[in-house]
């Protein structure tokens, strides 16, 4: 029974894709959205049943859905591996995905392409499920590319909007850069292990040389950096805000961006074999966590602030992986899915209430107008800031504590400073959006309204999860989640730490979060003129942060424009050299053909006609010799004999 349920998990949303994709125009929007969220709901229920079975029996399942490719050393099946790590990912993907689908019913109401939207969303779910369920690198890669394709379709949902089309293309291209590294890693794995199945590869990991382990790990890391938007391939994620808000929640919270973290944890045996790769993973994570947090300080678009917070929080997950705290990384992945989905969807509720307005400078005073949205956004803000006892505190604190107790002091300092900035810019967002005096125009303010229950309901569920979800990992490094994941992710090299140190680190983390809140309160509630004064005083720094360190411009200067120039040069070369040669050859062929035709017509045919006419004339002359008179014939005979005698005489003389 469990095997069947495992096969059904990705099948349910796939059937919805087929039905809505092929027949969606023949039935109502109501039927389309019920098929969409209902299929994800069935996947979620199947996941719960599988999870309960694994929790009860302690076993993992490998299920072959289809015998696909086999020959020589290569055997690849469409097969699933469902173990504790897969279970956690499936619960997050299907659970949060279901809530986002339900929310989308209200948010996308009245939009053109309603059925198309849900078709893309379901296809996204299918791809993500294949990614986390596959028992080999090929199935993983199919899901990996599938979410990349679907991100292109969903980010560019408003395809008639230039900025959305450019953002979709940017996401697709940047992800392809990372995917090239991932594909190279798969080739190296097959060359060294003659198999692409996880269990067989990991069983032979001791045969790898340190150099090859580092090479494979770094190639895998390139793929993870692209998909999870880490430095230097993070630039696509903030631009992904061009898609509808539910898309942002799906991509940023529970699915696509977490794929890189999942892939590293799944392959932690390979990364553990390379201290160099581990150090690079941790460093990238620490730098990204701090770097993205600084950009979030001054952004004015509500969704872009959340986008950079996603990049920063993913940095914490990478940092956790780099220091060997794999369970803590997955723990933060899970809690982040709860509070980040909550934050994006409540932001969508704000945008919905304000008829599409996203600039926080044009908001304010919304706490009394949309009270449910306000309360739920506050829960998400407290959670991401890392204030106990909400979910974000436990997972983020565990990563920070692990870094400190394992002597990664530089990474700890970067993460701690990033946590301070996170708390500050999230409460800045809170104050500018919901508190103070209204900065809305009169027309917008008159039409402010709370979202319908189909949108608020999922937010409430996410709010509860953001409050209670952290207790799955309590007590730190010894909670239920750690015991459940231990067979797959290990304990990350944990060692005994004094209770006093643990409590001290927890108080420090709490103090950092509260300090960020206090600073935001001072600047945006007490001394309202201070932010503008500081912006003018440190104009260069403010402008640099507002323009995101000019990274996009730098990439344009170094890569994009030279590539365009090279493309234009190749286009010129193709048009005027290659095509010119082709056209010249064609013209030469035309000339040769024309000359051949002329020669055939006037030389060959003319010669043949001349010969024919000459024969005709000769025939007329010879015909005259046929006079019928004997003396004429006798004369010819005598002349012939005489001519023959002359010829013989000449020959004899020679």
XYZ file of C-alpha atoms in Angstrom, residues 346-634:
289
model
C 0.259 38.564 3.698
C 2.226 40.954 1.482
C -0.019 39.778 -1.336
C -3.006 40.527 0.877
C -1.665 44.069 1.389
C -1.167 44.504 -2.356
C -4.657 43.117 -2.969
C -6.114 45.559 -0.449
C -4.310 48.496 -2.042
C -5.323 47.610 -5.610
C -1.828 46.593 -6.678
C 0.318 49.137 -4.804
C 3.704 47.695 -3.688
C 5.650 50.819 -2.637
C 5.838 50.926 1.183
C 6.380 54.688 1.005
C 2.752 54.922 -0.138
C 1.312 52.823 2.700
C 1.070 53.317 6.475
C -1.745 53.084 8.994
C -3.057 49.776 7.674
C -3.173 47.948 11.011
C -6.760 49.018 11.704
C -7.956 48.666 8.124
C -6.778 45.089 7.469
C -6.408 43.717 11.015
C -6.057 40.025 10.171
C -3.362 40.720 7.619
C -1.599 42.969 10.132
C -1.596 40.370 12.907
C -0.401 37.573 10.660
C 2.316 39.734 9.079
C 3.517 40.582 12.592
C 3.766 36.873 13.428
C 5.858 36.279 10.320
C 8.066 39.273 11.120
C 8.729 38.116 14.686
C 9.488 34.617 13.388
C 12.006 35.706 10.750
C 13.605 38.167 13.161
C 14.434 35.256 15.450
C 12.514 36.266 18.563
C 11.513 33.368 20.841
C 9.429 31.331 21.024
C 8.481 31.575 17.352
C 9.812 29.102 14.800
C 12.557 31.192 13.247
C 14.343 31.620 16.558
C 14.978 27.927 17.165
C 16.311 27.078 13.722
C 18.402 30.220 13.232
C 19.783 30.042 16.766
C 20.817 26.438 16.221
C 22.887 27.410 13.178
C 24.480 30.311 15.053
C 25.196 28.160 18.113
C 26.686 25.384 15.995
C 28.993 27.862 14.278
C 30.172 29.257 17.605
C 30.642 25.934 19.422
C 32.566 24.496 16.466
C 34.915 27.497 16.371
C 33.678 29.091 13.167
C 33.848 32.487 14.814
C 34.057 34.568 11.617
C 30.998 32.870 10.179
C 29.232 33.296 13.510
C 29.995 37.027 13.479
C 28.702 37.405 9.913
C 25.547 35.463 10.734
C 24.951 37.409 13.952
C 25.313 40.757 12.164
C 23.010 39.481 9.427
C 20.452 38.524 12.095
C 20.587 42.056 13.526
C 20.021 43.590 10.103
C 17.230 41.117 9.355
C 15.358 42.100 12.484
C 15.845 45.775 11.682
C 14.670 45.757 8.057
C 11.727 43.446 8.733
C 10.399 45.644 11.520
C 11.138 48.671 9.316
C 8.857 47.049 6.769
C 6.281 46.414 9.480
C 6.245 50.009 10.722
C 6.176 51.607 7.259
C 3.362 49.351 6.088
C 1.016 49.079 9.048
C 1.779 51.838 11.557
C 2.013 55.613 11.636
C -0.019 57.943 9.491
C -1.410 56.940 6.144
C 0.601 57.941 3.068
C -1.934 56.509 0.616
C -3.734 58.601 -1.946
C -7.383 59.313 -1.210
C -8.774 56.947 -3.852
C -6.676 53.981 -2.678
C -7.476 54.625 0.982
C -11.209 54.595 0.285
C -11.021 51.127 -1.269
C -8.797 49.407 1.315
C -10.398 46.114 2.326
C -9.524 42.900 4.115
C -8.907 39.855 1.964
C -11.617 37.185 1.652
C -11.521 34.082 3.850
C -10.178 31.918 1.031
C -7.011 34.029 1.357
C -7.018 34.653 5.112
C -7.636 30.979 6.013
C -4.306 29.676 4.647
C -2.573 32.618 6.324
C -3.943 31.541 9.698
C -2.624 28.011 9.238
C 0.803 29.371 8.284
C 0.661 31.692 11.295
C 0.106 28.741 13.643
C 2.964 26.838 12.003
C 5.221 29.909 12.335
C 4.470 30.006 16.055
C 4.671 26.294 16.884
C 6.849 24.834 14.119
C 10.095 25.555 15.941
C 9.247 23.202 18.780
C 9.800 20.248 16.424
C 13.501 20.929 16.958
C 13.324 21.525 20.718
C 15.493 21.017 22.701
C 18.272 22.297 20.442
C 20.155 19.556 18.587
C 18.194 16.918 20.498
C 14.603 17.475 19.366
C 12.268 15.140 17.523
C 13.367 16.462 14.130
C 17.023 15.712 14.869
C 16.225 12.136 15.894
C 14.068 11.643 12.825
C 16.697 12.940 10.384
C 19.706 11.344 12.070
C 19.756 8.211 9.832
C 20.018 10.410 6.731
C 21.709 13.663 7.767
C 23.602 12.486 10.838
C 24.104 14.633 13.888
C 26.600 16.926 12.190
C 29.445 16.288 14.574
C 27.625 17.612 17.636
C 29.446 17.325 20.881
C 28.612 17.997 24.458
C 28.138 21.672 25.205
C 27.506 23.068 28.638
C 23.981 24.185 29.419
C 25.331 27.554 30.446
C 26.903 28.171 27.049
C 23.719 27.093 25.283
C 21.616 29.486 27.349
C 24.144 32.271 26.854
C 24.088 31.850 23.076
C 20.284 31.778 23.089
C 20.175 35.005 25.101
C 22.692 36.635 22.761
C 20.599 35.630 19.740
C 17.470 36.953 21.411
C 19.226 40.182 22.335
C 20.378 40.676 18.744
C 16.826 40.275 17.435
C 15.369 42.619 20.060
C 18.059 45.209 19.350
C 17.077 45.208 15.680
C 13.418 45.685 16.673
C 14.361 48.535 19.037
C 16.355 50.318 16.341
C 13.507 50.003 13.856
C 11.063 51.321 16.455
C 13.303 54.317 17.139
C 13.814 55.236 13.487
C 10.299 54.611 12.219
C 8.110 55.375 15.229
C 9.961 57.713 17.612
C 12.350 59.801 15.493
C 10.771 59.755 12.048
C 13.182 62.284 10.563
C 16.272 60.240 11.449
C 16.177 57.880 8.401
C 16.087 60.755 5.897
C 18.781 62.604 7.801
C 21.042 59.538 7.807
C 20.325 58.917 4.122
C 21.495 62.457 3.310
C 24.485 62.237 5.648
C 25.643 58.921 4.151
C 24.320 59.539 0.666
C 26.932 57.423 -1.129
C 26.327 54.379 1.074
C 22.555 54.813 0.885
C 22.588 55.132 -2.896
C 24.843 52.095 -3.189
C 22.505 49.955 -1.066
C 19.421 51.300 -2.829
C 20.961 50.279 -6.141
C 21.931 46.855 -4.751
C 25.688 47.541 -4.910
C 25.270 48.028 -8.669
C 25.796 44.289 -9.083
C 23.303 44.036 -11.938
C 24.979 46.953 -13.670
C 28.380 45.363 -13.063
C 27.200 42.057 -14.518
C 25.783 43.948 -17.473
C 29.136 45.671 -17.976
C 31.308 42.578 -17.552
C 29.137 39.813 -19.017
C 25.873 40.892 -20.592
C 26.985 43.748 -22.844
C 30.210 42.006 -24.000
C 28.110 38.941 -24.751
C 25.629 41.070 -26.683
C 28.535 42.702 -28.545
C 29.993 39.306 -29.318
C 26.558 38.164 -30.441
C 26.194 41.187 -32.705
C 29.669 40.492 -34.144
C 28.753 36.862 -34.775
C 25.514 38.078 -36.348
C 27.501 40.416 -38.654
C 29.949 37.616 -39.438
C 27.059 35.286 -40.179
C 25.223 37.834 -42.316
C 28.133 39.245 -44.309
C 30.809 36.532 -44.264
C 29.062 33.180 -43.953
C 25.921 34.251 -45.780
C 28.111 36.253 -48.204
C 30.118 33.140 -49.037
C 26.936 31.145 -49.431
C 25.450 33.806 -51.691
C 28.720 34.030 -53.687
C 28.766 30.275 -54.180
C 25.129 30.434 -55.216
C 25.853 33.236 -57.699
C 28.874 31.341 -59.054
C 26.695 28.295 -59.456
C 24.146 30.435 -61.293
C 26.880 31.761 -63.615
C 28.246 28.285 -64.259
C 24.758 27.045 -64.942
C 24.113 29.953 -67.319
C 27.422 29.352 -69.120
C 26.680 25.672 -69.329
C 23.239 26.400 -70.739
C 24.726 28.811 -73.329
C 27.430 26.331 -74.318
C 24.896 23.558 -74.599
C 22.537 25.713 -76.631
C 24.992 27.464 -78.924
C 28.124 25.304 -79.008
C 27.004 21.724 -78.634
C 23.575 22.003 -80.187
C 24.941 24.483 -82.799
C 27.791 22.121 -83.687
C 25.453 19.198 -83.967
C 23.141 21.228 -86.171
C 26.079 22.307 -88.353
C 27.247 18.724 -88.744
C 23.732 17.651 -89.536
C 23.356 20.402 -92.143
C 26.763 19.504 -93.644
C 25.745 15.882 -93.895
C 22.565 17.018 -95.551
C 24.485 19.018 -98.139
C 26.982 16.233 -98.697
C 24.188 13.812 -99.112
C 22.638 16.076 -101.770
C 25.954 16.205 -103.633
C 26.585 12.489 -103.412
C 23.036 11.848 -104.466
C 23.818 13.665 -107.724
C 26.448 11.017 -108.500
C 23.673 8.486 -108.641
C 22.798 9.497 -112.210
C 22.092 5.970 -113.514
C 24.573 6.402 -116.476
C 27.282 3.713 -116.948
C 29.942 6.093 -118.155
C 29.592 8.201 -114.994
C 30.167 5.128 -112.834
C 33.158 4.085 -115.005
